[in-house]
Short mmCIF file of N, CA and C in Angstrom, two decimals:
data_model
loop_
_atom_site.label_atom_id
_atom_site.label_comp_id
_atom_site.label_asym_id
_atom_site.label_seq_id
_atom_site.Cartn_x
_atom_site.Cartn_y
_atom_site.Cartn_z
N UNK A 1 -8.28 -97.54 38.75
CA UNK A 1 -9.31 -97.15 37.81
C UNK A 1 -8.78 -97.31 36.38
N UNK A 2 -9.57 -97.94 35.55
CA UNK A 2 -9.17 -98.21 34.17
C UNK A 2 -9.26 -96.93 33.33
N UNK A 3 -8.25 -96.71 32.49
CA UNK A 3 -8.21 -95.53 31.62
C UNK A 3 -9.35 -95.61 30.61
N UNK A 4 -10.02 -94.48 30.42
CA UNK A 4 -11.08 -94.41 29.43
C UNK A 4 -10.47 -94.34 28.04
N UNK A 5 -11.16 -94.96 27.11
CA UNK A 5 -10.66 -95.04 25.74
C UNK A 5 -11.43 -94.09 24.82
N UNK A 6 -10.79 -93.79 23.70
CA UNK A 6 -11.42 -92.96 22.67
C UNK A 6 -12.76 -93.58 22.26
N UNK A 7 -12.82 -94.90 22.19
CA UNK A 7 -14.07 -95.57 21.80
C UNK A 7 -15.22 -95.27 22.75
N UNK A 8 -14.91 -94.82 23.98
CA UNK A 8 -15.96 -94.49 24.96
C UNK A 8 -16.64 -93.16 24.65
N UNK A 9 -15.98 -92.27 23.89
CA UNK A 9 -16.57 -90.95 23.65
C UNK A 9 -16.69 -90.58 22.17
N UNK A 10 -16.23 -91.45 21.29
CA UNK A 10 -16.27 -91.13 19.86
C UNK A 10 -17.71 -90.97 19.40
N UNK A 11 -17.93 -90.04 18.48
CA UNK A 11 -19.24 -89.93 17.87
C UNK A 11 -19.09 -89.89 16.35
N UNK A 12 -20.19 -90.09 15.69
CA UNK A 12 -20.16 -90.19 14.23
C UNK A 12 -19.61 -88.91 13.61
N UNK A 13 -18.71 -89.08 12.69
CA UNK A 13 -18.14 -87.94 11.98
C UNK A 13 -18.99 -87.62 10.77
N UNK A 14 -19.10 -86.35 10.48
CA UNK A 14 -19.76 -85.93 9.25
C UNK A 14 -18.70 -85.95 8.16
N UNK A 15 -18.99 -86.70 7.11
CA UNK A 15 -18.05 -86.78 6.00
C UNK A 15 -18.71 -86.19 4.76
N UNK A 16 -17.87 -85.72 3.88
CA UNK A 16 -18.35 -85.17 2.62
C UNK A 16 -17.48 -85.74 1.51
N UNK A 17 -18.13 -86.44 0.59
CA UNK A 17 -17.41 -86.99 -0.55
C UNK A 17 -17.18 -85.86 -1.55
N UNK A 18 -15.93 -85.73 -1.95
CA UNK A 18 -15.60 -84.63 -2.86
C UNK A 18 -14.91 -85.14 -4.11
N UNK A 19 -14.92 -84.26 -5.06
CA UNK A 19 -14.07 -84.46 -6.23
C UNK A 19 -13.27 -83.17 -6.38
N UNK A 20 -12.53 -83.04 -7.42
CA UNK A 20 -11.66 -81.87 -7.56
C UNK A 20 -12.43 -80.58 -7.79
N UNK A 21 -13.75 -80.67 -7.97
CA UNK A 21 -14.57 -79.49 -8.23
C UNK A 21 -15.35 -79.02 -7.00
N UNK A 22 -15.31 -79.75 -5.90
CA UNK A 22 -16.05 -79.36 -4.70
C UNK A 22 -15.44 -78.09 -4.12
N UNK A 23 -16.27 -77.07 -3.98
CA UNK A 23 -15.77 -75.76 -3.57
C UNK A 23 -15.79 -75.59 -2.05
N UNK A 24 -14.98 -74.66 -1.61
CA UNK A 24 -14.97 -74.30 -0.19
C UNK A 24 -16.35 -73.79 0.20
N UNK A 25 -16.99 -73.05 -0.65
CA UNK A 25 -18.34 -72.54 -0.39
C UNK A 25 -19.31 -73.68 -0.08
N UNK A 26 -19.25 -74.74 -0.87
CA UNK A 26 -20.13 -75.90 -0.65
C UNK A 26 -19.85 -76.54 0.71
N UNK A 27 -18.59 -76.66 1.06
CA UNK A 27 -18.21 -77.27 2.34
C UNK A 27 -18.69 -76.41 3.50
N UNK A 28 -18.53 -75.10 3.40
CA UNK A 28 -18.98 -74.18 4.45
C UNK A 28 -20.49 -74.28 4.63
N UNK A 29 -21.22 -74.36 3.52
CA UNK A 29 -22.68 -74.50 3.60
C UNK A 29 -23.06 -75.78 4.33
N UNK A 30 -22.37 -76.87 4.04
CA UNK A 30 -22.64 -78.15 4.72
C UNK A 30 -22.37 -78.03 6.23
N UNK A 31 -21.24 -77.43 6.57
CA UNK A 31 -20.89 -77.27 7.98
C UNK A 31 -21.91 -76.40 8.70
N UNK A 32 -22.32 -75.32 8.06
CA UNK A 32 -23.29 -74.41 8.68
C UNK A 32 -24.64 -75.11 8.85
N UNK A 33 -25.09 -75.83 7.84
CA UNK A 33 -26.38 -76.51 7.90
C UNK A 33 -26.41 -77.57 9.00
N UNK A 34 -25.27 -78.18 9.28
CA UNK A 34 -25.21 -79.24 10.29
C UNK A 34 -24.75 -78.74 11.66
N UNK A 35 -24.34 -77.47 11.72
CA UNK A 35 -23.89 -76.90 12.98
C UNK A 35 -22.63 -77.54 13.52
N UNK A 36 -21.66 -77.78 12.64
CA UNK A 36 -20.43 -78.46 13.04
C UNK A 36 -19.21 -77.58 12.77
N UNK A 37 -18.12 -77.86 13.48
CA UNK A 37 -16.90 -77.09 13.34
C UNK A 37 -15.84 -77.72 12.47
N UNK A 38 -16.12 -78.93 12.00
CA UNK A 38 -15.18 -79.59 11.10
C UNK A 38 -15.93 -80.61 10.26
N UNK A 39 -15.33 -80.93 9.13
CA UNK A 39 -15.93 -81.95 8.27
C UNK A 39 -14.80 -82.76 7.66
N UNK A 40 -14.96 -84.06 7.71
CA UNK A 40 -13.95 -84.95 7.14
C UNK A 40 -14.26 -85.11 5.66
N UNK A 41 -13.24 -84.86 4.86
CA UNK A 41 -13.38 -84.94 3.41
C UNK A 41 -12.90 -86.31 2.96
N UNK A 42 -13.73 -86.97 2.18
CA UNK A 42 -13.38 -88.29 1.65
C UNK A 42 -13.41 -88.27 0.13
N UNK A 43 -12.63 -89.17 -0.44
CA UNK A 43 -12.65 -89.36 -1.90
C UNK A 43 -13.94 -90.10 -2.27
N UNK A 44 -14.31 -90.12 -3.54
CA UNK A 44 -15.52 -90.84 -3.95
C UNK A 44 -15.53 -92.32 -3.54
N UNK A 45 -14.34 -92.92 -3.35
CA UNK A 45 -14.29 -94.32 -2.91
C UNK A 45 -14.33 -94.44 -1.39
N UNK A 46 -14.64 -93.33 -0.70
CA UNK A 46 -14.79 -93.25 0.75
C UNK A 46 -13.48 -93.36 1.54
N UNK A 47 -12.35 -93.20 0.86
CA UNK A 47 -11.07 -93.16 1.57
C UNK A 47 -10.81 -91.73 2.03
N UNK A 48 -10.05 -91.61 3.09
CA UNK A 48 -9.78 -90.32 3.70
C UNK A 48 -8.99 -89.40 2.77
N UNK A 49 -9.50 -88.18 2.59
CA UNK A 49 -8.79 -87.18 1.78
C UNK A 49 -8.21 -86.08 2.67
N UNK A 50 -8.94 -85.71 3.72
CA UNK A 50 -8.47 -84.65 4.60
C UNK A 50 -9.55 -84.17 5.53
N UNK A 51 -9.30 -83.01 6.16
CA UNK A 51 -10.27 -82.41 7.06
C UNK A 51 -10.28 -80.90 6.83
N UNK A 52 -11.46 -80.32 6.90
CA UNK A 52 -11.62 -78.87 6.80
C UNK A 52 -12.28 -78.41 8.08
N UNK A 53 -11.71 -77.40 8.73
CA UNK A 53 -12.20 -76.94 10.02
C UNK A 53 -12.48 -75.44 10.00
N UNK A 54 -13.11 -74.97 11.05
CA UNK A 54 -13.35 -73.53 11.18
C UNK A 54 -12.04 -72.76 11.20
N UNK A 55 -11.00 -73.36 11.73
CA UNK A 55 -9.68 -72.70 11.73
C UNK A 55 -9.20 -72.47 10.29
N UNK A 56 -9.45 -73.44 9.40
CA UNK A 56 -9.10 -73.25 7.98
C UNK A 56 -9.88 -72.08 7.40
N UNK A 57 -11.15 -71.99 7.76
CA UNK A 57 -11.98 -70.90 7.27
C UNK A 57 -11.47 -69.55 7.79
N UNK A 58 -11.10 -69.49 9.06
CA UNK A 58 -10.56 -68.25 9.62
C UNK A 58 -9.28 -67.83 8.91
N UNK A 59 -8.43 -68.79 8.64
CA UNK A 59 -7.18 -68.50 7.93
C UNK A 59 -7.47 -67.93 6.53
N UNK A 60 -8.43 -68.52 5.86
CA UNK A 60 -8.80 -68.03 4.53
C UNK A 60 -9.39 -66.62 4.60
N UNK A 61 -10.24 -66.39 5.57
CA UNK A 61 -10.87 -65.09 5.72
C UNK A 61 -9.83 -64.02 6.02
N UNK A 62 -8.89 -64.34 6.91
CA UNK A 62 -7.84 -63.39 7.28
C UNK A 62 -6.92 -63.06 6.11
N UNK A 63 -6.80 -63.96 5.16
CA UNK A 63 -5.91 -63.72 4.02
C UNK A 63 -6.43 -62.62 3.10
N UNK A 64 -7.74 -62.37 3.17
CA UNK A 64 -8.33 -61.33 2.32
C UNK A 64 -8.53 -61.76 0.87
N UNK A 65 -8.11 -62.97 0.54
CA UNK A 65 -8.27 -63.47 -0.83
C UNK A 65 -9.68 -64.01 -1.04
N UNK A 66 -10.09 -64.03 -2.28
CA UNK A 66 -11.36 -64.64 -2.64
C UNK A 66 -11.17 -66.16 -2.61
N UNK A 67 -12.00 -66.85 -1.87
CA UNK A 67 -11.78 -68.29 -1.71
C UNK A 67 -13.04 -69.13 -1.92
N UNK A 68 -14.20 -68.54 -1.94
CA UNK A 68 -15.44 -69.32 -1.93
C UNK A 68 -15.54 -70.34 -3.06
N UNK A 69 -14.97 -70.04 -4.21
CA UNK A 69 -15.12 -70.95 -5.34
C UNK A 69 -13.85 -71.73 -5.64
N UNK A 70 -12.89 -71.66 -4.73
CA UNK A 70 -11.69 -72.49 -4.85
C UNK A 70 -12.02 -73.91 -4.40
N UNK A 71 -11.31 -74.89 -4.91
CA UNK A 71 -11.56 -76.27 -4.46
C UNK A 71 -11.15 -76.44 -2.99
N UNK A 72 -11.95 -77.19 -2.24
CA UNK A 72 -11.65 -77.41 -0.82
C UNK A 72 -10.29 -78.08 -0.64
N UNK A 73 -9.89 -78.86 -1.60
CA UNK A 73 -8.60 -79.56 -1.50
C UNK A 73 -7.43 -78.58 -1.42
N UNK A 74 -7.64 -77.33 -1.83
CA UNK A 74 -6.56 -76.34 -1.78
C UNK A 74 -6.35 -75.78 -0.38
N UNK A 75 -7.30 -75.99 0.53
CA UNK A 75 -7.21 -75.37 1.85
C UNK A 75 -7.42 -76.32 3.03
N UNK A 76 -7.78 -77.55 2.77
CA UNK A 76 -7.98 -78.50 3.87
C UNK A 76 -6.62 -79.07 4.30
N UNK A 77 -6.62 -79.70 5.47
CA UNK A 77 -5.44 -80.46 5.88
C UNK A 77 -5.53 -81.81 5.18
N UNK A 78 -4.54 -82.15 4.35
CA UNK A 78 -4.62 -83.43 3.63
C UNK A 78 -4.40 -84.62 4.57
N UNK A 79 -4.90 -85.77 4.16
CA UNK A 79 -4.83 -86.98 4.98
C UNK A 79 -3.40 -87.28 5.45
N UNK A 80 -2.41 -87.05 4.60
CA UNK A 80 -1.03 -87.36 4.95
C UNK A 80 -0.52 -86.53 6.12
N UNK A 81 -1.12 -85.36 6.35
CA UNK A 81 -0.66 -84.47 7.42
C UNK A 81 -1.60 -84.48 8.63
N UNK A 82 -2.67 -85.25 8.56
CA UNK A 82 -3.65 -85.26 9.65
C UNK A 82 -3.14 -86.02 10.86
N UNK A 83 -3.54 -85.55 12.01
CA UNK A 83 -3.30 -86.25 13.27
C UNK A 83 -4.56 -87.05 13.54
N UNK A 84 -4.41 -88.34 13.80
CA UNK A 84 -5.57 -89.19 14.06
C UNK A 84 -5.30 -90.05 15.29
N UNK A 85 -6.36 -90.64 15.82
CA UNK A 85 -6.24 -91.61 16.91
C UNK A 85 -7.02 -92.85 16.53
N UNK A 86 -6.78 -93.91 17.28
CA UNK A 86 -7.50 -95.17 17.10
C UNK A 86 -8.49 -95.35 18.25
N UNK A 87 -9.52 -96.14 18.05
CA UNK A 87 -10.51 -96.35 19.12
C UNK A 87 -9.89 -96.85 20.42
N UNK A 88 -8.82 -97.63 20.34
CA UNK A 88 -8.22 -98.21 21.54
C UNK A 88 -7.23 -97.27 22.25
N UNK A 89 -6.99 -96.08 21.68
CA UNK A 89 -6.13 -95.10 22.34
C UNK A 89 -6.87 -94.53 23.55
N UNK A 90 -6.12 -94.05 24.53
CA UNK A 90 -6.77 -93.44 25.69
C UNK A 90 -7.21 -92.02 25.38
N UNK A 91 -8.19 -91.57 26.12
CA UNK A 91 -8.67 -90.21 25.97
C UNK A 91 -7.56 -89.23 26.33
N UNK A 92 -6.77 -89.56 27.33
CA UNK A 92 -5.66 -88.70 27.74
C UNK A 92 -4.66 -88.55 26.58
N UNK A 93 -4.34 -89.65 25.91
CA UNK A 93 -3.43 -89.60 24.75
C UNK A 93 -4.00 -88.69 23.66
N UNK A 94 -5.29 -88.83 23.38
CA UNK A 94 -5.92 -87.99 22.35
C UNK A 94 -5.82 -86.52 22.74
N UNK A 95 -6.08 -86.22 24.00
CA UNK A 95 -5.99 -84.84 24.48
C UNK A 95 -4.58 -84.29 24.37
N UNK A 96 -3.60 -85.12 24.69
CA UNK A 96 -2.21 -84.70 24.58
C UNK A 96 -1.84 -84.39 23.12
N UNK A 97 -2.29 -85.24 22.19
CA UNK A 97 -2.03 -84.98 20.77
C UNK A 97 -2.68 -83.69 20.32
N UNK A 98 -3.90 -83.46 20.77
CA UNK A 98 -4.61 -82.24 20.38
C UNK A 98 -3.87 -81.00 20.90
N UNK A 99 -3.43 -81.06 22.14
CA UNK A 99 -2.71 -79.93 22.72
C UNK A 99 -1.37 -79.73 22.01
N UNK A 100 -0.65 -80.83 21.76
CA UNK A 100 0.65 -80.76 21.11
C UNK A 100 0.56 -80.15 19.71
N UNK A 101 -0.48 -80.53 18.96
CA UNK A 101 -0.62 -80.08 17.57
C UNK A 101 -1.55 -78.87 17.43
N UNK A 102 -2.07 -78.40 18.56
CA UNK A 102 -2.95 -77.22 18.59
C UNK A 102 -4.16 -77.40 17.67
N UNK A 103 -4.84 -78.53 17.86
CA UNK A 103 -6.04 -78.83 17.08
C UNK A 103 -7.20 -79.09 18.03
N UNK A 104 -8.40 -78.96 17.53
CA UNK A 104 -9.60 -79.15 18.36
C UNK A 104 -10.47 -80.32 17.91
N UNK A 105 -10.16 -80.89 16.75
CA UNK A 105 -10.92 -82.01 16.21
C UNK A 105 -9.93 -83.08 15.78
N UNK A 106 -10.22 -84.33 16.15
CA UNK A 106 -9.30 -85.39 15.77
C UNK A 106 -10.09 -86.60 15.28
N UNK A 107 -9.89 -86.97 14.03
CA UNK A 107 -10.59 -88.14 13.49
C UNK A 107 -10.12 -89.43 14.17
N UNK A 108 -11.05 -90.35 14.29
CA UNK A 108 -10.77 -91.67 14.87
C UNK A 108 -10.80 -92.67 13.73
N UNK A 109 -9.66 -93.34 13.53
CA UNK A 109 -9.54 -94.32 12.45
C UNK A 109 -9.22 -95.69 13.02
N UNK A 110 -9.85 -96.70 12.47
CA UNK A 110 -9.51 -98.08 12.76
C UNK A 110 -8.83 -98.60 11.50
N UNK A 111 -7.51 -98.63 11.53
CA UNK A 111 -6.68 -98.86 10.35
C UNK A 111 -6.97 -97.71 9.39
N UNK A 112 -7.53 -97.92 8.24
CA UNK A 112 -7.81 -96.82 7.32
C UNK A 112 -9.30 -96.47 7.26
N UNK A 113 -10.10 -97.07 8.13
CA UNK A 113 -11.53 -96.84 8.12
C UNK A 113 -11.91 -95.75 9.12
N UNK A 114 -12.71 -94.79 8.69
CA UNK A 114 -13.15 -93.71 9.56
C UNK A 114 -14.21 -94.26 10.52
N UNK A 115 -13.90 -94.18 11.81
CA UNK A 115 -14.82 -94.64 12.85
C UNK A 115 -15.67 -93.48 13.34
N UNK A 116 -15.07 -92.31 13.44
CA UNK A 116 -15.78 -91.14 13.94
C UNK A 116 -14.82 -90.00 14.20
N UNK A 117 -15.20 -89.14 15.14
CA UNK A 117 -14.39 -87.98 15.47
C UNK A 117 -14.59 -87.66 16.95
N UNK A 118 -13.58 -87.09 17.57
CA UNK A 118 -13.74 -86.53 18.90
C UNK A 118 -13.20 -85.10 18.87
N UNK A 119 -13.71 -84.30 19.78
CA UNK A 119 -13.29 -82.91 19.87
C UNK A 119 -12.70 -82.64 21.25
N UNK A 120 -12.03 -81.52 21.37
CA UNK A 120 -11.51 -81.14 22.68
C UNK A 120 -12.67 -80.99 23.66
N UNK A 121 -13.80 -80.51 23.20
CA UNK A 121 -14.99 -80.37 24.07
C UNK A 121 -15.44 -81.74 24.58
N UNK A 122 -15.38 -82.76 23.74
CA UNK A 122 -15.75 -84.12 24.18
C UNK A 122 -14.85 -84.57 25.33
N UNK A 123 -13.56 -84.31 25.18
CA UNK A 123 -12.60 -84.71 26.21
C UNK A 123 -12.85 -83.92 27.49
N UNK A 124 -13.05 -82.61 27.36
CA UNK A 124 -13.32 -81.78 28.54
C UNK A 124 -14.57 -82.24 29.26
N UNK A 125 -15.65 -82.53 28.52
CA UNK A 125 -16.89 -83.01 29.14
C UNK A 125 -16.64 -84.31 29.90
N UNK A 126 -15.89 -85.21 29.28
CA UNK A 126 -15.59 -86.48 29.93
C UNK A 126 -14.81 -86.26 31.22
N UNK A 127 -13.79 -85.42 31.15
CA UNK A 127 -12.97 -85.17 32.33
C UNK A 127 -13.78 -84.47 33.43
N UNK A 128 -14.62 -83.52 33.05
CA UNK A 128 -15.45 -82.83 34.04
C UNK A 128 -16.45 -83.77 34.67
N UNK A 129 -17.01 -84.68 33.88
CA UNK A 129 -17.94 -85.67 34.42
C UNK A 129 -17.23 -86.53 35.45
N UNK A 130 -15.99 -86.91 35.17
CA UNK A 130 -15.21 -87.70 36.13
C UNK A 130 -14.95 -86.93 37.40
N UNK A 131 -14.64 -85.65 37.29
CA UNK A 131 -14.40 -84.81 38.47
C UNK A 131 -15.68 -84.67 39.28
N UNK A 132 -16.80 -84.43 38.58
CA UNK A 132 -18.08 -84.30 39.29
C UNK A 132 -18.44 -85.59 40.01
N UNK A 133 -18.17 -86.74 39.38
CA UNK A 133 -18.44 -88.03 40.01
C UNK A 133 -17.58 -88.20 41.25
N UNK A 134 -16.30 -87.84 41.15
CA UNK A 134 -15.41 -87.92 42.31
C UNK A 134 -15.87 -87.01 43.43
N UNK A 135 -16.30 -85.79 43.08
CA UNK A 135 -16.80 -84.84 44.08
C UNK A 135 -18.04 -85.40 44.76
N UNK A 136 -18.92 -86.03 43.98
CA UNK A 136 -20.14 -86.62 44.52
C UNK A 136 -19.79 -87.73 45.51
N UNK A 137 -18.82 -88.58 45.14
CA UNK A 137 -18.40 -89.65 46.03
C UNK A 137 -17.77 -89.09 47.30
N UNK A 138 -16.93 -88.08 47.17
CA UNK A 138 -16.32 -87.46 48.34
C UNK A 138 -17.37 -86.86 49.26
N UNK A 139 -18.38 -86.24 48.66
CA UNK A 139 -19.46 -85.64 49.43
C UNK A 139 -20.23 -86.73 50.20
N UNK A 140 -20.49 -87.87 49.52
CA UNK A 140 -21.19 -88.97 50.18
C UNK A 140 -20.36 -89.55 51.31
N UNK A 141 -19.05 -89.65 51.13
CA UNK A 141 -18.19 -90.21 52.16
C UNK A 141 -18.12 -89.33 53.41
N UNK A 142 -18.37 -88.02 53.24
CA UNK A 142 -18.25 -87.11 54.36
C UNK A 142 -19.41 -87.25 55.34
N UNK A 143 -20.46 -87.98 54.97
CA UNK A 143 -21.59 -88.18 55.86
C UNK A 143 -21.38 -89.32 56.79
#
């Protein structure tokens, strides 16, 4: 059986073009309006700047500091520190990276171009679908 690739489950990433004045409050509002747990931050020229996730928000909230009007760049994971995968990577490899780095969202890049994003939930759904398919085949064989 051929290994499934990231390109098989990738979906469009929500990106937000920022400048040095874009606030955490603005980013949170965007995430809430779209019902998403992460947002990829890009520079005005559409190059990758970083990622802001619900985990970043939890860390800020736990700190007790006022953060709503701070620039998002002060609290996001910058591009240089981001873990990413390529479309041709296997889903298993992506899952291993996520587990190793304790992250739930991983941007998919083709060289420096943002292709999309996958989440741990995407990988779990894919794996469960494979298990359900195998169970269905086993059930059919038992007849």
